[in-house]
Coordinates of C-alpha atoms in Angstrom, one line a residue:
M21 CA 8.2 -5.0 8.8
S22 CA 10.2 -4.2 12.2
D23 CA 9.9 -0.6 11.2
A24 CA 6.9 1.1 11.2
I25 CA 6.3 2.3 7.9
K26 CA 2.6 3.3 6.9
H27 CA 1.0 3.3 3.7
E28 CA -1.9 5.6 3.0
C29 CA -4.8 3.5 1.9
G30 CA -7.0 1.0 0.5
I31 CA -10.4 1.8 -1.4
S32 CA -13.6 -0.5 -1.8
L33 CA -16.3 0.6 -4.1
I34 CA -19.6 -1.8 -4.3
R35 CA -22.3 -0.9 -7.1
L36 CA -25.7 -3.4 -6.3
L37 CA -26.9 -4.1 -10.0
K38 CA -30.6 -5.0 -8.4
P39 CA -33.0 -3.5 -6.8
L40 CA -32.7 -3.0 -2.7
E41 CA -35.8 -5.2 -2.2
Y42 CA -34.0 -8.4 -4.2
Y43 CA -31.1 -8.2 -1.2
Q44 CA -34.1 -8.0 1.2
E45 CA -35.8 -10.9 -0.4
K46 CA -32.4 -12.9 -0.6
Y47 CA -30.0 -12.0 2.3
G48 CA -32.7 -10.9 4.6
T49 CA -31.4 -7.2 4.8
A50 CA -31.9 -4.2 2.3
F51 CA -28.5 -3.1 4.0
Y52 CA -26.4 -5.9 2.0
G53 CA -24.5 -3.6 0.4
V54 CA -23.6 -2.0 3.9
N55 CA -22.8 -4.9 5.9
K56 CA -20.6 -6.2 2.4
M57 CA -18.4 -2.4 2.9
Y58 CA -18.5 -3.4 6.3
L59 CA -16.5 -6.4 5.7
M60 CA -14.6 -5.3 3.0
M61 CA -13.0 -2.4 4.7
E62 CA -12.5 -4.6 7.8
K63 CA -10.5 -7.2 5.1
Q64 CA -8.5 -4.2 4.1
H65 CA -7.4 -2.4 7.4
N66 CA -3.8 -3.3 7.4
R67 CA -3.6 -0.3 4.7
G68 CA -4.8 2.3 6.9
Q69 CA -5.8 2.2 10.9
D70 CA -5.7 6.2 11.1
G71 CA -8.5 7.3 9.3
A72 CA -11.8 5.5 7.6
G73 CA -14.6 7.0 5.6
F74 CA -17.7 5.8 4.0
A75 CA -20.2 7.2 1.1
S76 CA -23.6 5.9 -0.5
I77 CA -25.8 7.2 -3.3
K78 CA -29.4 6.0 -3.2
L79 CA -30.8 5.8 -7.1
D80 CA -33.8 7.6 -8.4
M81 CA -34.8 9.7 -5.5
K82 CA -37.0 12.3 -6.1
A83 CA -36.0 16.1 -5.4
G84 CA -36.0 17.0 -2.2
E85 CA -35.4 13.3 -0.8
R86 CA -31.8 13.0 0.6
Y87 CA -29.8 10.6 -2.2
M88 CA -26.2 11.1 -0.7
S89 CA -24.4 10.3 2.9
R90 CA -21.2 10.5 3.9
V91 CA -19.4 9.7 7.3
R92 CA -15.3 9.7 8.1
S93 CA -13.7 9.4 11.4
I94 CA -10.6 9.1 12.8
A95 CA -11.4 7.4 15.7
Q96 CA -9.0 4.7 17.4
Q97 CA -10.6 2.3 16.1
P98 CA -12.3 4.3 13.1
I99 CA -14.1 1.4 10.8
Q100 CA -15.7 0.4 13.6
D101 CA -16.6 3.7 15.0
I102 CA -18.1 4.6 11.0
F103 CA -20.5 1.6 11.1
A104 CA -21.2 2.3 14.8
Q105 CA -22.7 5.5 13.5
I106 CA -24.3 3.7 10.8
N107 CA -25.7 1.1 12.4
D108 CA -27.2 3.9 15.7
R109 CA -28.9 6.2 12.8
V110 CA -30.1 3.1 11.5
N111 CA -31.6 2.0 14.2
S112 CA -33.0 5.1 15.8
A113 CA -34.5 5.6 12.8
I114 CA -36.4 2.1 12.6
K115 CA -37.2 2.9 16.6
E116 CA -38.8 5.5 16.3
N117 CA -40.7 4.7 13.4
P118 CA -41.6 1.1 13.1
E119 CA -43.4 0.6 9.9
Y120 CA -39.8 1.4 8.0
E121 CA -38.4 -2.0 9.6
N122 CA -39.9 -4.7 6.8
N123 CA -40.4 -1.8 4.1
V124 CA -37.5 -1.4 1.8
A125 CA -38.9 1.8 0.4
L126 CA -39.9 3.8 3.0
Q127 CA -35.9 2.5 4.5
K128 CA -34.8 4.0 1.4
K129 CA -36.4 6.9 1.7
H130 CA -35.9 8.3 4.7
I131 CA -32.8 6.4 6.4
P132 CA -29.4 7.6 5.2
Y133 CA -26.3 5.4 4.1
I134 CA -28.7 3.0 2.4
G135 CA -28.0 3.1 -0.9
E136 CA -26.9 1.1 -4.3
V137 CA -23.3 2.6 -5.2
L138 CA -21.3 2.7 -2.2
L139 CA -17.6 3.7 -1.4
G140 CA -15.4 3.0 1.2
H141 CA -11.4 4.4 2.3
V142 CA -9.1 3.3 4.7
R143 CA -6.0 5.5 5.0
Y144 CA -2.9 6.1 7.1
G145 CA -2.4 10.1 8.6
T146 CA 1.3 10.0 7.1
F147 CA 3.5 13.2 7.6
G148 CA 1.7 14.4 10.7
K149 CA -1.6 14.7 8.7
N150 CA -4.2 12.9 10.2
S151 CA -7.4 15.7 10.8
I152 CA -10.9 14.5 9.5
E153 CA -10.2 16.9 6.8
S154 CA -7.5 14.7 5.5
V155 CA -9.9 12.0 5.4
H156 CA -11.6 10.1 2.4
P157 CA -14.2 10.2 0.6
F158 CA -14.0 14.0 -0.4
L159 CA -17.4 15.7 -1.1
R160 CA -18.0 18.0 -4.2
Q161 CA -21.2 19.5 -4.1
N162 CA -23.8 21.5 -6.3
N163 CA -27.6 21.5 -6.8
W164 CA -27.4 19.9 -10.2
M165 CA -27.3 16.5 -9.5
H166 CA -24.9 15.3 -11.9
R167 CA -22.4 17.8 -10.8
N168 CA -21.9 16.0 -7.2
L169 CA -18.7 14.1 -7.1
I170 CA -17.4 12.0 -4.3
V171 CA -13.7 10.9 -4.6
A172 CA -11.4 8.3 -2.5
G173 CA -8.2 7.0 -3.6
N174 CA -5.0 5.5 -2.7
F175 CA -2.8 7.9 -4.5
N176 CA 0.4 10.0 -4.6
M177 CA 0.9 12.8 -7.4
T178 CA 4.0 14.3 -7.8
N179 CA 3.0 17.3 -9.9
V180 CA 0.8 19.1 -7.4
D181 CA 2.2 22.5 -7.9
E182 CA 1.8 22.3 -11.7
L183 CA -1.8 20.7 -11.5
F184 CA -2.5 23.6 -8.7
D185 CA -1.2 25.9 -11.5
N186 CA -3.5 24.3 -13.9
L187 CA -6.5 25.2 -11.9
I188 CA -5.9 28.2 -11.8
Q189 CA -5.3 28.3 -15.4
I190 CA -9.0 27.5 -15.8
G191 CA -10.1 30.3 -13.4
Q192 CA -10.8 28.2 -10.3
H193 CA -9.7 29.4 -6.8
P194 CA -8.6 25.6 -5.2
K195 CA -8.7 26.2 -1.0
E196 CA -5.5 24.3 -1.0
M197 CA -2.5 22.9 -2.8
A198 CA -3.0 18.9 -1.6
D199 CA -3.4 16.2 -4.2
T200 CA -6.9 15.1 -3.2
V201 CA -8.2 18.9 -3.5
T202 CA -6.4 19.5 -7.1
V203 CA -7.2 16.1 -8.5
M204 CA -10.6 15.9 -7.3
E205 CA -11.4 19.7 -8.7
K206 CA -10.0 18.6 -11.9
I207 CA -12.3 15.8 -12.4
G208 CA -15.3 18.4 -11.0
H209 CA -14.1 21.1 -13.5
F210 CA -14.3 18.7 -16.7
L211 CA -17.5 16.7 -15.6
D212 CA -19.0 20.7 -14.7
D213 CA -17.9 21.4 -18.7
A214 CA -19.7 18.0 -19.9
V215 CA -22.9 18.5 -18.1
A216 CA -23.1 21.8 -19.1
K217 CA -22.2 21.0 -22.8
L218 CA -24.5 18.0 -22.6
Y219 CA -27.7 20.2 -21.4
K220 CA -27.2 22.7 -24.3
E221 CA -27.6 20.1 -26.8
I222 CA -30.8 18.3 -25.0
K223 CA -32.1 21.9 -25.0
K224 CA -31.7 22.1 -29.0
E225 CA -33.2 18.9 -29.6
G226 CA -36.7 20.6 -27.8
F227 CA -36.5 18.7 -24.3
N228 CA -37.9 21.0 -21.1
K229 CA -35.2 21.5 -17.9
Q230 CA -36.9 18.2 -16.4
E231 CA -36.8 16.0 -19.2
A232 CA -32.8 16.6 -19.7
S233 CA -32.1 15.8 -16.5
P234 CA -32.0 11.6 -16.9
L235 CA -30.7 11.8 -20.5
I236 CA -27.6 13.8 -19.1
A237 CA -27.3 10.7 -16.8
E238 CA -27.8 8.5 -20.1
R239 CA -25.2 10.5 -22.5
L240 CA -22.8 11.5 -19.9
N241 CA -18.9 10.1 -21.0
V242 CA -17.0 9.6 -18.1
A243 CA -14.7 7.5 -19.9
K244 CA -14.0 11.3 -21.6
I245 CA -13.9 13.2 -18.6
L246 CA -11.7 11.0 -16.7
R247 CA -9.1 11.4 -19.8
R248 CA -9.2 15.2 -19.7
A249 CA -8.8 15.3 -16.4
A250 CA -6.1 12.6 -15.8
K251 CA -4.0 13.9 -18.9
N252 CA -1.2 15.3 -17.0
W253 CA -1.2 13.7 -13.8
D254 CA 1.9 12.3 -12.6
G255 CA 2.0 9.9 -10.1
G256 CA 0.7 6.1 -8.5
Y257 CA -3.2 6.2 -7.9
T258 CA -6.1 4.3 -8.2
M259 CA -8.9 6.6 -8.1
A260 CA -12.9 5.7 -7.1
G261 CA -15.5 8.1 -7.6
L262 CA -19.1 8.8 -7.7
L263 CA -21.2 10.8 -9.0
G264 CA -24.3 12.4 -7.8
H265 CA -26.7 10.5 -10.3
G266 CA -25.2 6.9 -10.1
D267 CA -22.9 6.4 -12.2
A268 CA -19.2 5.6 -10.8
F269 CA -15.5 4.5 -11.9
V270 CA -12.3 3.3 -11.0
L271 CA -9.3 4.3 -12.5
R272 CA -5.5 2.9 -12.6
D273 CA -2.5 4.3 -13.3
P274 CA -0.6 4.0 -16.1
A275 CA 2.6 2.1 -14.9
G276 CA -0.1 -0.1 -12.9
I277 CA 2.0 1.4 -9.8
R278 CA -1.1 1.1 -7.1
P279 CA -3.3 -1.9 -7.3
A280 CA -7.0 -2.7 -7.9
Y281 CA -9.1 -5.3 -8.8
Y282 CA -12.7 -6.3 -9.7
Y283 CA -15.3 -8.6 -9.6
K284 CA -18.6 -8.6 -11.4
D285 CA -21.9 -11.0 -11.5
D286 CA -25.7 -10.3 -12.1
E287 CA -26.0 -9.0 -8.5
V288 CA -22.5 -6.6 -7.9
V289 CA -20.0 -5.2 -9.3
V290 CA -16.8 -4.7 -6.2
V291 CA -13.6 -2.7 -7.1
A292 CA -10.9 -3.0 -4.4
S293 CA -7.2 -2.5 -3.3
E294 CA -6.7 -6.2 -2.7
R295 CA -7.8 -9.1 -4.3
P296 CA -8.4 -11.5 -0.9
A297 CA -10.7 -9.2 0.3
I298 CA -13.5 -9.8 -2.7
Q299 CA -12.5 -13.2 -2.7
T300 CA -13.3 -13.5 1.3
V301 CA -16.5 -10.9 1.6
F302 CA -17.9 -12.5 -1.3
N303 CA -16.5 -16.2 -1.3
I304 CA -15.8 -16.1 -4.7
Q305 CA -12.6 -18.2 -6.6
F306 CA -9.5 -16.8 -7.2
E307 CA -10.1 -17.0 -10.9
D308 CA -13.1 -15.1 -11.1
I309 CA -11.5 -11.9 -9.9
K310 CA -9.5 -9.8 -12.1
E311 CA -6.7 -6.5 -12.1
L312 CA -7.7 -3.4 -13.6
D313 CA -5.1 -3.3 -16.4
P314 CA -2.8 0.1 -15.8
G315 CA -4.7 3.2 -17.7
H316 CA -7.8 1.5 -17.7
A317 CA -11.2 2.3 -15.6
I318 CA -13.6 0.2 -14.9
L319 CA -17.0 2.6 -15.3
V320 CA -20.4 2.0 -14.2
K321 CA -23.6 3.9 -15.5
K322 CA -26.4 4.7 -13.4
N323 CA -28.1 1.8 -15.5
G324 CA -25.5 -0.9 -14.2
K325 CA -24.0 -1.3 -18.0
T326 CA -20.2 -1.7 -17.0
I327 CA -17.4 -1.4 -19.2
I328 CA -13.2 -1.3 -18.9
K329 CA -12.0 1.4 -20.9
E330 CA -8.3 2.6 -21.6
I331 CA -8.2 6.0 -20.1
L332 CA -4.6 6.7 -20.3
E333 CA -2.1 4.9 -22.5
P334 CA -0.2 2.4 -20.7
T335 CA 3.2 2.5 -19.9
E336 CA 5.9 -0.2 -19.0
R337 CA 4.0 -1.6 -16.5
K338 CA 5.8 -1.0 -12.8
A339 CA 3.2 -2.4 -10.3
C340 CA 5.0 -1.6 -6.7
S341 CA 7.0 -4.7 -5.5
F342 CA 6.3 -3.1 -2.0
E343 CA 2.7 -4.3 -2.2
R344 CA 4.2 -8.1 -2.7
I345 CA 6.6 -7.8 -0.4
Y346 CA 4.8 -6.5 3.1
F347 CA 1.5 -3.5 2.3
S348 CA -0.9 -6.5 0.9
R349 CA -2.5 -9.3 2.7
G350 CA -0.4 -12.4 2.8
S351 CA -3.6 -14.4 2.2
D352 CA -3.8 -13.5 -1.8
K353 CA -3.1 -16.7 -3.6
E354 CA -0.2 -15.0 -5.6
I355 CA 1.3 -13.2 -3.3
Y356 CA 2.0 -16.1 -0.6
Q357 CA 3.9 -18.1 -3.3
E358 CA 5.7 -15.1 -4.1
R359 CA 7.0 -14.2 -0.3
K360 CA 7.8 -17.7 0.0
E361 CA 10.2 -17.5 -2.7
L362 CA 11.4 -14.4 -1.5
G363 CA 13.0 -16.4 1.4
K364 CA 14.1 -19.3 -0.5
L365 CA 15.7 -17.3 -2.9
I366 CA 17.9 -15.7 0.2
F367 CA 19.0 -19.2 1.5
P368 CA 22.7 -19.4 -0.4
Q369 CA 23.6 -15.7 1.0
I370 CA 22.5 -17.2 4.5
L371 CA 24.1 -20.0 4.3
K372 CA 27.3 -19.0 3.0
C373 CA 27.1 -15.9 6.2
I374 CA 27.0 -19.5 8.8
D375 CA 29.4 -21.0 6.8
E376 CA 27.3 -23.9 6.1
D377 CA 27.0 -24.9 10.0
I378 CA 23.0 -25.3 10.0
K379 CA 23.6 -27.7 13.1
N380 CA 24.2 -24.8 15.0
T381 CA 21.9 -22.3 13.8
V382 CA 18.4 -21.2 14.5
F383 CA 15.6 -19.8 12.2
S384 CA 13.4 -17.2 13.2
Y385 CA 11.3 -14.6 11.9
I386 CA 10.7 -11.3 12.9
P387 CA 7.8 -9.3 12.6
N388 CA 4.5 -11.5 12.2
T389 CA 4.5 -10.2 8.5
A390 CA 8.3 -12.1 7.6
E391 CA 6.8 -15.5 8.7
T392 CA 5.8 -16.4 5.1
S393 CA 9.4 -15.7 3.8
F394 CA 10.5 -18.0 6.7
Y395 CA 8.7 -20.7 5.3
G396 CA 10.2 -20.2 1.9
M397 CA 13.8 -19.8 3.7
V398 CA 13.4 -22.8 6.3
K399 CA 11.9 -25.1 3.0
E400 CA 14.9 -24.5 1.0
A401 CA 17.3 -25.3 4.6
Q402 CA 15.5 -28.4 4.4
N403 CA 16.3 -29.2 1.0
Y404 CA 19.8 -28.1 1.3
M405 CA 20.1 -30.6 4.0
N406 CA 18.4 -33.3 2.4
K407 CA 20.8 -33.1 -0.3
K408 CA 23.5 -33.4 2.2
K409 CA 21.9 -36.4 3.7
E410 CA 21.5 -37.9 0.7
E411 CA 25.4 -37.7 -0.4
Q412 CA 26.5 -38.6 3.1
I413 CA 24.3 -41.9 3.3
L414 CA 25.3 -42.9 -0.1
S415 CA 29.1 -41.8 0.5
I416 CA 28.9 -44.5 3.3
G417 CA 26.9 -46.9 1.5
S418 CA 25.3 -50.0 2.4
K419 CA 27.2 -50.5 5.3
I420 CA 25.7 -48.1 6.8
T421 CA 24.6 -48.8 10.9
K422 CA 21.2 -47.8 12.1
E423 CA 23.1 -45.6 14.3
E424 CA 24.7 -43.7 11.6
L425 CA 21.6 -43.7 10.0
H426 CA 19.4 -41.9 12.6
E427 CA 22.9 -39.9 13.2
I428 CA 22.8 -38.3 9.8
L429 CA 18.6 -38.4 9.5
D430 CA 18.2 -36.4 12.8
V431 CA 19.8 -33.1 11.9
R432 CA 17.6 -30.6 10.5
P433 CA 16.9 -26.9 10.5
R434 CA 16.3 -25.9 13.8
I435 CA 12.9 -23.8 14.0
E436 CA 12.4 -21.3 17.1
K437 CA 9.8 -18.6 17.7
V438 CA 12.5 -16.5 19.2
A439 CA 10.9 -13.1 19.4
I440 CA 7.5 -12.3 20.5
K441 CA 5.8 -8.5 19.7
D442 CA 4.2 -7.3 22.9
A443 CA 1.5 -4.9 23.5
K444 CA 2.5 -1.5 22.0
L445 CA 4.3 0.8 24.4
R446 CA 3.1 4.2 24.3
T447 CA 6.2 6.3 24.2
F448 CA 5.2 9.1 26.6
I449 CA 8.4 10.0 28.1
A450 CA 9.4 12.9 26.8
Q451 CA 13.7 12.5 27.2
D452 CA 15.0 10.5 24.5
S453 CA 16.9 8.2 26.9
G454 CA 13.7 7.1 28.6
R455 CA 12.2 6.8 25.1
D456 CA 14.7 4.6 23.7
D457 CA 14.4 2.3 27.3
L458 CA 10.8 1.6 26.4
V459 CA 10.9 1.0 22.4
A460 CA 14.1 -1.5 24.0
H461 CA 10.7 -3.8 25.6
V462 CA 8.8 -3.8 22.3
Y463 CA 9.7 -7.5 22.0
D464 CA 9.9 -10.4 23.9
I465 CA 12.3 -13.3 23.4
S466 CA 12.2 -17.5 24.1
Y467 CA 14.7 -17.7 26.6
G468 CA 16.2 -20.9 26.6
S469 CA 15.2 -20.9 22.3
V470 CA 19.1 -20.5 21.6
K471 CA 22.1 -22.3 22.6
K472 CA 25.1 -20.0 24.0
G473 CA 27.4 -20.2 20.7
D474 CA 24.7 -20.7 18.1
N475 CA 24.5 -18.8 14.8
L476 CA 20.8 -17.1 15.3
V477 CA 19.2 -16.1 11.6
I478 CA 16.3 -14.2 12.0
I479 CA 14.2 -12.8 9.0
D480 CA 12.4 -9.6 8.1
D481 CA 10.2 -8.5 5.5
S482 CA 12.5 -5.2 4.9
I483 CA 15.2 -3.2 6.9
V484 CA 14.3 0.4 6.0
R485 CA 15.4 3.1 9.0
G486 CA 16.7 0.2 11.0
T487 CA 15.8 2.0 14.4
T488 CA 13.7 -0.7 15.6
L489 CA 16.7 -3.1 14.8
K490 CA 19.3 -1.1 16.6
K491 CA 17.2 0.1 19.4
S492 CA 15.9 -3.2 20.6
I493 CA 15.7 -6.3 18.7
L494 CA 19.5 -6.8 18.4
K495 CA 19.9 -6.2 21.7
I496 CA 17.5 -8.1 23.2
L497 CA 18.3 -11.4 20.6
D498 CA 22.2 -10.3 22.0
R499 CA 20.4 -11.8 25.6
L500 CA 20.3 -15.2 24.2
H501 CA 23.9 -15.4 23.7
P502 CA 24.5 -16.2 20.0
K503 CA 27.8 -16.7 18.4
K504 CA 26.4 -14.2 16.0
I505 CA 23.3 -12.7 14.5
V506 CA 22.5 -12.6 11.3
V507 CA 19.3 -10.4 10.3
V508 CA 18.2 -11.0 6.7
S509 CA 15.8 -9.0 4.8
S510 CA 13.7 -10.2 2.2
A511 CA 14.0 -7.0 -0.1
P512 CA 17.1 -5.5 -1.1
Q513 CA 18.1 -2.2 0.6
I514 CA 15.9 0.4 0.2
R515 CA 17.9 3.7 -1.2
Y516 CA 15.5 6.4 -2.8
P517 CA 12.1 7.9 -1.2
D518 CA 8.5 6.9 -2.4
C519 CA 6.5 9.3 -4.0
Y520 CA 3.4 7.3 -4.8
G521 CA 1.9 6.7 -1.7
I522 CA 4.0 5.0 1.1
D523 CA 5.1 6.6 4.1
M524 CA 9.2 7.0 3.0
A525 CA 10.2 10.5 1.6
K526 CA 13.4 11.5 3.4
L527 CA 16.7 10.2 2.1
E528 CA 18.6 10.7 5.6
D529 CA 16.0 7.9 7.2
F530 CA 16.8 4.9 5.1
I531 CA 19.5 3.4 6.9
A532 CA 21.3 2.0 3.5
F533 CA 21.6 5.6 2.8
R534 CA 23.6 6.7 5.9
A535 CA 25.4 3.5 5.5
A536 CA 26.8 5.0 2.2
L537 CA 27.3 8.4 3.8
E538 CA 29.6 6.7 6.3
L539 CA 31.4 4.9 3.0
H540 CA 32.2 8.6 1.8
K541 CA 33.5 9.7 4.9
D542 CA 35.5 6.6 5.4
R543 CA 37.0 7.1 2.0
N544 CA 37.3 10.9 1.8
T545 CA 35.1 11.1 -1.3
M546 CA 32.5 13.3 0.0
H547 CA 33.3 15.8 -3.0
I548 CA 31.1 13.4 -5.0
V549 CA 28.2 14.6 -2.7
D550 CA 28.8 18.0 -2.8
D551 CA 28.7 17.6 -6.5
I552 CA 25.5 15.5 -6.8
Y553 CA 23.7 18.4 -4.8
Q554 CA 25.6 21.0 -7.4
K555 CA 23.9 18.7 -10.4
C556 CA 20.5 18.6 -8.5
L557 CA 20.4 22.4 -8.0
L558 CA 21.0 22.5 -11.6
Q559 CA 17.8 20.8 -12.3
V560 CA 15.8 22.7 -9.9
D561 CA 14.1 24.5 -12.9
S562 CA 14.3 21.6 -15.8
H563 CA 11.2 20.0 -16.8
D564 CA 10.2 16.7 -15.5
K565 CA 10.6 14.7 -18.3
D566 CA 14.6 16.1 -18.7
V567 CA 15.6 15.1 -14.8
I568 CA 18.0 12.7 -14.2
N569 CA 18.3 11.3 -11.2
Y570 CA 21.9 12.1 -10.0
V571 CA 21.2 10.7 -6.1
K572 CA 22.1 7.0 -8.2
E573 CA 25.9 8.3 -8.2
F574 CA 26.3 8.4 -4.4
Y575 CA 26.3 4.9 -4.3
L576 CA 27.8 3.8 -7.1
P577 CA 31.4 3.7 -5.6
F578 CA 29.7 1.0 -3.6
T579 CA 28.8 -3.0 -3.9
A580 CA 25.9 -4.0 -2.3
T581 CA 27.8 -6.1 0.6
E582 CA 30.0 -3.2 1.3
I583 CA 27.0 -1.3 2.3
S584 CA 25.5 -4.1 4.0
D585 CA 28.5 -4.3 5.9
K586 CA 28.4 -0.7 6.9
I587 CA 24.7 -1.1 8.1
G588 CA 25.9 -4.1 10.1
V589 CA 28.2 -1.8 12.1
L590 CA 25.7 1.4 12.1
L591 CA 22.9 -0.9 14.0
S592 CA 25.3 -3.0 16.2
S593 CA 27.0 -1.2 19.6
T594 CA 29.1 -1.9 22.3
E595 CA 26.4 -3.8 24.3
I596 CA 25.9 -6.3 21.9
N597 CA 28.3 -9.3 22.3
A598 CA 27.6 -11.3 19.2
E599 CA 29.0 -10.7 15.6
V600 CA 26.1 -9.1 13.8
Q601 CA 25.9 -9.4 10.0
I602 CA 22.8 -8.0 7.7
I603 CA 21.6 -9.4 4.7
Y604 CA 19.7 -8.4 2.1
Q605 CA 17.9 -9.5 -1.3
T606 CA 18.9 -9.0 -4.4
I607 CA 17.2 -7.1 -6.9
S608 CA 17.9 -9.8 -9.5
N609 CA 15.8 -12.2 -6.6
L610 CA 13.2 -9.4 -6.2
H611 CA 12.4 -9.8 -9.7
K612 CA 12.6 -13.4 -9.9
A613 CA 10.1 -13.7 -7.0
C614 CA 7.8 -11.1 -8.0
P615 CA 7.7 -11.1 -11.8
Q616 CA 4.8 -9.2 -12.5
N617 CA 5.3 -6.4 -10.0
L618 CA 9.0 -4.9 -11.3
G619 CA 8.5 -1.6 -9.5
D620 CA 11.6 -1.3 -7.9
W621 CA 12.2 2.6 -7.5
Y622 CA 13.0 2.4 -3.6
F623 CA 16.4 -0.1 -4.7
T624 CA 17.0 1.2 -7.9
G625 CA 15.8 4.8 -8.3
E626 CA 14.8 3.5 -11.6
Y627 CA 11.1 5.8 -11.2
P628 CA 8.1 5.1 -13.4
T629 CA 6.7 8.3 -13.8
P630 CA 9.2 11.5 -14.6
G631 CA 7.9 13.3 -11.8
G632 CA 10.1 10.7 -9.7
N633 CA 13.4 11.9 -10.5
R634 CA 12.5 15.5 -9.4
V635 CA 11.5 14.3 -6.0
V636 CA 14.6 12.4 -5.6
N637 CA 16.9 15.3 -6.5
R638 CA 15.0 17.5 -4.1
A639 CA 15.2 14.9 -1.3
F640 CA 18.8 15.1 -2.1
I641 CA 19.1 18.9 -1.7
N642 CA 17.1 19.0 1.5
F643 CA 19.3 16.2 2.6
Y644 CA 22.7 18.3 2.2
E645 CA 20.8 21.8 3.1
G646 CA 19.4 20.5 6.2
K647 CA 15.5 20.8 6.2
N648 CA 13.3 18.1 7.6
E649 CA 10.6 18.4 5.0
R650 CA 9.3 16.3 2.4
A651 CA 10.2 16.7 -1.1
Y652 CA 7.2 16.5 -3.1

């Protein structure tokens, strides 16, 4: 995606099912789990490069021995920084105590971070929040082992205010109104309650306090705790947690908005936001990795027993399509095919734009993540050309000469690497004019790759804000002197904000919204904008389930083509000589390409939870009133 859009985070949970000595003997190190976690986090670094965190729990430690460790970082390379810190601690401990080196029992007793239960997290610092306090995992500490809670997630809640009020009503005093804090405290409250009740029950059975501890761990019903805690959550989430005594869980939202995959054998249970990370790190087959069903949790007890349990009743599946288009790694078998299909399905629109003149058209892509959809587009162009060649050859018949045959066969789609992204330039100049000049040099072009008078077709994953296109890409592409520049988005027009974990919160940021606004001004229909604002205001105090997304009415007067054409005008400038045309994927084709991920609220306004409608209306109010702030 040429526009910089940030995804909040990715998670990884690893539960070793054998004693650490087993991994020392088989793999040569008791730090097998730590090493695998490093790889899991690196393989998901596309999901977050502003901060990273790691936590571990050691099983069956004696009182007074450290059994929990956590390290977080917001360094420039946070994953490497975390594991450099871990390595330093490990190496220092072994250097100072050589007897630890080949003694797993001593390593576990004295060296932090080694353990059987591990949780990793990577994140982007969205909305300007990138302090160390914002980095997962979060820790809720208690002297009771069972009440210690470590939480990390890929999530965003739309109803933080409601969840915050719920905590106050049950007597808590949260330190801040943030979804991470409210979620953790909600789980923590019901965890405390469950542990206290179990202790009373076990005490009545005649056990003393020390005897009660292992029985609490055995009987603790994590599924019930999650069911009670998540009852009022409205959002998209994959929530991972560790309890101090060793239980672990990962819970996915009922609509399956955020992704979660898992694998289990007799050595390990692993859960992650992305399937290829598990497949690569553990060298296993695609078919062996399962998707965690929406509304379900994978629960691993201290004794290693693993079950999948329904926590919340699943709703209509609305798994995020943006995961497939852009955010998830394209090395996933299914995502790779889906992205190729997106390129294939949009080709007929491209063909129309270039008047079927493939001979005088160059095909390329920006940025590198659009390469897969580019392959699908080019393959379809080749199929089209093959049909044309067949028709030409058959029309001439047996009288065709060798020269005529070669002339027909030599026509093929022209593929070039037209633009190359340069090293990221830091916009240290404060003035807008100076900063724009820097942005204009983010990409270099391959001079000579396009002939004067050619059409130039460039495919992108999606066009969200259009800023990089306007300030950089179109200007440098115009230096190649094409007759026409066709910018193709493999995704439909992004019209509505996300509220489930992707950094797209304000309507006026979207080029599609700005284009529709200009169309309203052109056609003297700004009264519609005023009416939508009044309707949104009337719903401010309504319950989420009763709220209607009135922002849909903002786009109703216009066809998708009219909005795309206006986007082309907005992104062009007098400096550009070539004709500029913008093409977006249709929503129906998106669904064809990604049939299992129908979460399309960015494009349609069909939010999968009631809180989404409230958020989009609030975003419109903020736009109308000129407030530059989040809607949730």
